[in-house]
CSV table of N, CA, C and O and ligand atoms in Angstrom, one decimal:
chain,number,residue,atom,x,y,z
A,5,MET,N,-23.9,-54.5,9.6
A,5,MET,CA,-23.0,-53.8,10.5
A,5,MET,C,-22.8,-52.3,10.0
A,5,MET,O,-22.8,-52.1,8.8
A,6,GLN,N,-22.7,-51.4,10.9
A,6,GLN,CA,-22.6,-50.0,10.5
A,6,GLN,C,-21.3,-49.5,10.9
A,6,GLN,O,-20.7,-49.7,12.0
A,7,CYS,N,-20.7,-48.8,9.9
A,7,CYS,CA,-19.3,-48.2,10.1
A,7,CYS,C,-19.4,-47.0,11.0
A,7,CYS,O,-20.2,-46.1,10.8
A,8,PRO,N,-18.6,-47.0,12.0
A,8,PRO,CA,-18.6,-45.8,12.9
A,8,PRO,C,-18.0,-44.5,12.3
A,8,PRO,O,-18.3,-43.4,12.9
A,9,THR,N,-17.3,-44.6,11.2
A,9,THR,CA,-16.7,-43.4,10.6
A,9,THR,C,-17.7,-42.8,9.6
A,9,THR,O,-18.0,-41.6,9.7
A,10,CYS,N,-18.2,-43.6,8.7
A,10,CYS,CA,-19.1,-43.0,7.7
A,10,CYS,C,-20.5,-43.3,7.9
A,10,CYS,O,-21.4,-42.7,7.2
A,11,GLY,N,-20.8,-44.2,8.8
A,11,GLY,CA,-22.2,-44.5,9.1
A,11,GLY,C,-22.9,-45.4,8.1
A,11,GLY,O,-24.1,-45.7,8.2
A,12,GLU,N,-22.1,-45.9,7.1
A,12,GLU,CA,-22.7,-46.7,6.1
A,12,GLU,C,-22.9,-48.2,6.6
A,12,GLU,O,-22.1,-48.6,7.4
A,13,SER,N,-23.9,-48.8,6.1
A,13,SER,CA,-24.0,-50.2,6.4
A,13,SER,C,-23.1,-51.1,5.5
A,13,SER,O,-23.0,-50.7,4.3
A,14,PHE,N,-22.5,-52.1,6.1
A,14,PHE,CA,-21.7,-53.0,5.2
A,14,PHE,C,-21.7,-54.4,5.8
A,14,PHE,O,-22.1,-54.6,6.9
A,15,VAL,N,-21.2,-55.3,5.0
A,15,VAL,CA,-21.1,-56.7,5.4
A,15,VAL,C,-19.8,-56.9,6.0
A,15,VAL,O,-18.7,-56.7,5.4
A,16,PRO,N,-19.8,-57.3,7.3
A,16,PRO,CA,-18.5,-57.5,8.0
A,16,PRO,C,-17.5,-58.4,7.3
A,16,PRO,O,-16.3,-58.1,7.3
A,17,GLN,N,-18.0,-59.4,6.6
A,17,GLN,CA,-17.1,-60.3,5.9
A,17,GLN,C,-16.4,-59.6,4.7
A,17,GLN,O,-15.3,-60.1,4.3
A,18,ASP,N,-16.9,-58.5,4.3
A,18,ASP,CA,-16.3,-57.8,3.2
A,18,ASP,C,-15.2,-56.8,3.6
A,18,ASP,O,-14.5,-56.2,2.8
A,19,SER,N,-15.1,-56.6,4.9
A,19,SER,CA,-14.2,-55.5,5.4
A,19,SER,C,-12.9,-56.1,5.8
A,19,SER,O,-12.9,-57.2,6.4
A,20,VAL,N,-11.8,-55.4,5.6
A,20,VAL,CA,-10.5,-55.8,6.0
A,20,VAL,C,-10.1,-55.0,7.2
A,20,VAL,O,-9.0,-55.1,7.7
A,21,ALA,N,-11.0,-54.1,7.7
A,21,ALA,CA,-10.6,-53.2,8.7
A,21,ALA,C,-11.7,-53.0,9.8
A,21,ALA,O,-12.0,-51.9,10.1
A,22,LEU,N,-12.2,-54.1,10.2
A,22,LEU,CA,-13.3,-54.0,11.2
A,22,LEU,C,-12.8,-53.3,12.5
A,22,LEU,O,-11.7,-53.4,12.8
A,23,PRO,N,-13.7,-52.5,13.1
A,23,PRO,CA,-15.1,-52.4,12.9
A,23,PRO,C,-15.5,-51.4,11.8
A,23,PRO,O,-16.7,-51.0,11.7
A,24,PHE,N,-14.5,-51.0,11.0
A,24,PHE,CA,-14.8,-50.0,10.0
A,24,PHE,C,-15.1,-50.8,8.7
A,24,PHE,O,-14.8,-51.9,8.5
A,25,CYS,N,-15.7,-50.0,7.7
A,25,CYS,CA,-16.2,-50.7,6.5
A,25,CYS,C,-15.0,-50.9,5.6
A,25,CYS,O,-15.0,-51.7,4.7
A,26,GLY,N,-13.9,-50.2,5.8
A,26,GLY,CA,-12.7,-50.4,5.0
A,26,GLY,C,-11.5,-49.7,5.5
A,26,GLY,O,-11.6,-48.9,6.5
A,27,ALA,N,-10.4,-49.9,4.9
A,27,ALA,CA,-9.1,-49.3,5.4
A,27,ALA,C,-9.2,-47.7,5.4
A,27,ALA,O,-8.6,-47.1,6.3
A,28,ARG,N,-9.9,-47.2,4.5
A,28,ARG,CA,-10.0,-45.7,4.4
A,28,ARG,C,-10.7,-45.1,5.6
A,28,ARG,O,-10.3,-44.1,6.2
A,29,CYS,N,-11.8,-45.8,6.0
A,29,CYS,CA,-12.5,-45.3,7.2
A,29,CYS,C,-11.7,-45.5,8.5
A,29,CYS,O,-11.7,-44.7,9.4
A,30,ARG,N,-11.0,-46.6,8.5
A,30,ARG,CA,-10.1,-46.8,9.7
A,30,ARG,C,-9.0,-45.7,9.7
A,30,ARG,O,-8.7,-45.2,10.8
A,31,ASP,N,-8.5,-45.4,8.6
A,31,ASP,CA,-7.4,-44.3,8.5
A,31,ASP,C,-8.0,-43.0,8.9
A,31,ASP,O,-7.3,-42.2,9.5
A,32,ILE,N,-9.2,-42.7,8.4
A,32,ILE,CA,-9.8,-41.4,8.8
A,32,ILE,C,-10.0,-41.3,10.3
A,32,ILE,O,-9.7,-40.3,10.9
A,33,ASP,N,-10.5,-42.4,10.9
A,33,ASP,CA,-10.7,-42.5,12.3
A,33,ASP,C,-9.4,-42.3,13.0
A,33,ASP,O,-9.3,-41.5,14.0
A,34,LEU,N,-8.3,-42.9,12.6
A,34,LEU,CA,-7.0,-42.8,13.2
A,34,LEU,C,-6.5,-41.4,13.0
A,34,LEU,O,-6.0,-40.8,14.0
A,35,GLY,N,-6.7,-40.8,11.9
A,35,GLY,CA,-6.3,-39.4,11.7
A,35,GLY,C,-7.0,-38.5,12.6
A,35,GLY,O,-6.4,-37.5,13.1
A,36,ARG,N,-8.3,-38.7,12.8
A,36,ARG,CA,-9.0,-37.9,13.8
A,36,ARG,C,-8.5,-38.0,15.2
A,36,ARG,O,-8.3,-37.0,15.9
A,37,TRP,N,-8.1,-39.2,15.5
A,37,TRP,CA,-7.6,-39.4,16.9
A,37,TRP,C,-6.3,-38.7,17.0
A,37,TRP,O,-6.0,-38.1,18.0
A,38,ILE,N,-5.4,-38.8,16.0
A,38,ILE,CA,-4.1,-38.2,16.1
A,38,ILE,C,-4.3,-36.6,16.2
A,38,ILE,O,-3.6,-36.0,16.9
A,39,ASP,N,-5.2,-36.1,15.4
A,39,ASP,CA,-5.5,-34.7,15.4
A,39,ASP,C,-5.9,-34.2,16.8
A,39,ASP,O,-5.4,-33.2,17.3
A,40,GLU,N,-6.8,-35.0,17.4
A,40,GLU,CA,-7.3,-34.6,18.7
A,40,GLU,C,-6.2,-34.7,19.8
A,40,GLU,O,-6.1,-33.9,20.7
A,41,ARG,N,-5.4,-35.7,19.7
A,41,ARG,CA,-4.4,-35.9,20.7
A,41,ARG,C,-3.1,-35.2,20.5
A,41,ARG,O,-2.5,-34.7,21.5
A,42,HIS,N,-2.7,-35.0,19.3
A,42,HIS,CA,-1.4,-34.4,19.1
A,42,HIS,C,-1.4,-33.1,18.2
A,42,HIS,O,-0.3,-32.5,18.0
A,43,SER,N,-2.5,-32.8,17.6
A,43,SER,CA,-2.6,-31.7,16.8
A,43,SER,C,-1.6,-31.7,15.6
A,43,SER,O,-1.1,-30.7,15.2
A,44,ILE,N,-1.4,-32.9,15.1
A,44,ILE,CA,-0.5,-33.0,13.9
A,44,ILE,C,-1.4,-32.8,12.7
A,44,ILE,O,-2.4,-33.5,12.5
A,45,PRO,N,-0.9,-31.9,11.8
A,45,PRO,CA,-1.7,-31.8,10.5
A,45,PRO,C,-1.7,-33.0,9.7
A,45,PRO,O,-0.6,-33.6,9.5
A,46,VAL,N,-2.8,-33.5,9.4
A,46,VAL,CA,-2.9,-34.7,8.5
A,46,VAL,C,-3.6,-34.4,7.2
A,46,VAL,O,-4.7,-33.8,7.2
A,47,GLU,N,-2.9,-34.7,6.2
A,47,GLU,CA,-3.5,-34.4,4.9
A,47,GLU,C,-4.4,-35.5,4.5
A,47,GLU,O,-4.0,-36.7,4.4
A,48,ARG,N,-5.6,-35.2,4.4
A,48,ARG,CA,-6.6,-36.3,4.1
A,48,ARG,C,-7.1,-36.2,2.6
A,48,ARG,O,-7.3,-35.2,2.1
A,49,GLN,N,-7.2,-37.4,2.1
A,49,GLN,CA,-7.8,-37.5,0.7
A,49,GLN,C,-9.3,-37.4,0.7
A,49,GLN,O,-9.8,-37.1,-0.3
A,50,TRP,N,-9.9,-37.7,1.8
A,50,TRP,CA,-11.3,-37.7,1.8
A,50,TRP,C,-11.9,-36.8,2.9
A,50,TRP,O,-11.5,-36.9,4.1
A,51,ASP,N,-12.7,-35.9,2.5
A,51,ASP,CA,-13.5,-35.1,3.5
A,51,ASP,C,-14.7,-36.0,4.0
A,51,ASP,O,-15.2,-36.8,3.3
A,52,GLU,N,-15.1,-35.7,5.1
A,52,GLU,CA,-16.2,-36.4,5.7
A,52,GLU,C,-17.5,-36.4,4.7
A,52,GLU,O,-18.2,-37.4,4.6
A,53,ASP,N,-17.7,-35.3,4.1
A,53,ASP,CA,-18.8,-35.2,3.3
A,53,ASP,C,-18.7,-36.0,2.0
A,53,ASP,O,-19.7,-36.2,1.3
A,54,ASP,N,-17.5,-36.3,1.6
A,54,ASP,CA,-17.3,-37.0,0.4
A,54,ASP,C,-17.2,-38.5,0.5
A,54,ASP,O,-17.2,-39.3,-0.5
A,55,ILE,N,-17.2,-39.0,1.7
A,55,ILE,CA,-17.1,-40.4,2.0
A,55,ILE,C,-18.1,-41.3,1.2
A,55,ILE,O,-17.8,-42.3,0.6
A,56,GLY,N,-19.3,-40.8,1.3
A,56,GLY,CA,-20.4,-41.6,0.6
A,56,GLY,C,-20.1,-41.7,-0.9
A,56,GLY,O,-20.5,-42.7,-1.5
A,57,GLU,N,-19.5,-40.7,-1.5
A,57,GLU,CA,-19.3,-40.8,-2.9
A,57,GLU,C,-18.1,-41.7,-3.2
A,57,GLU,O,-18.0,-42.3,-4.3
A,58,VAL,N,-17.1,-41.8,-2.3
A,58,VAL,CA,-15.9,-42.6,-2.6
A,58,VAL,C,-16.2,-44.0,-2.3
A,58,VAL,O,-15.5,-44.9,-2.9
A,59,MET,N,-17.1,-44.3,-1.4
A,59,MET,CA,-17.4,-45.7,-1.1
A,59,MET,C,-17.8,-46.5,-2.3
A,59,MET,O,-18.5,-46.1,-3.2
A,60,ASN,N,-17.3,-47.8,-2.3
A,60,ASN,CA,-17.7,-48.7,-3.4
A,60,ASN,C,-19.0,-49.3,-3.1
A,60,ASN,O,-19.2,-49.7,-2.0
B,18,ZN,ZN1,-17.0,-46.4,6.6
């Protein structure tokens, strides 16, 4: 299965936040959505370019 946020392949059974690979990608996606809809500044711990490095 491929994560829609980071594009990494992962095993669905290992994820607690389907269809994302993990809670952090789910939160990133949620943050994006909030940004687009409400323009609320969201402090993110992970930049999109860093996701691959943070992933376990
Ligand atoms: Zn992901």
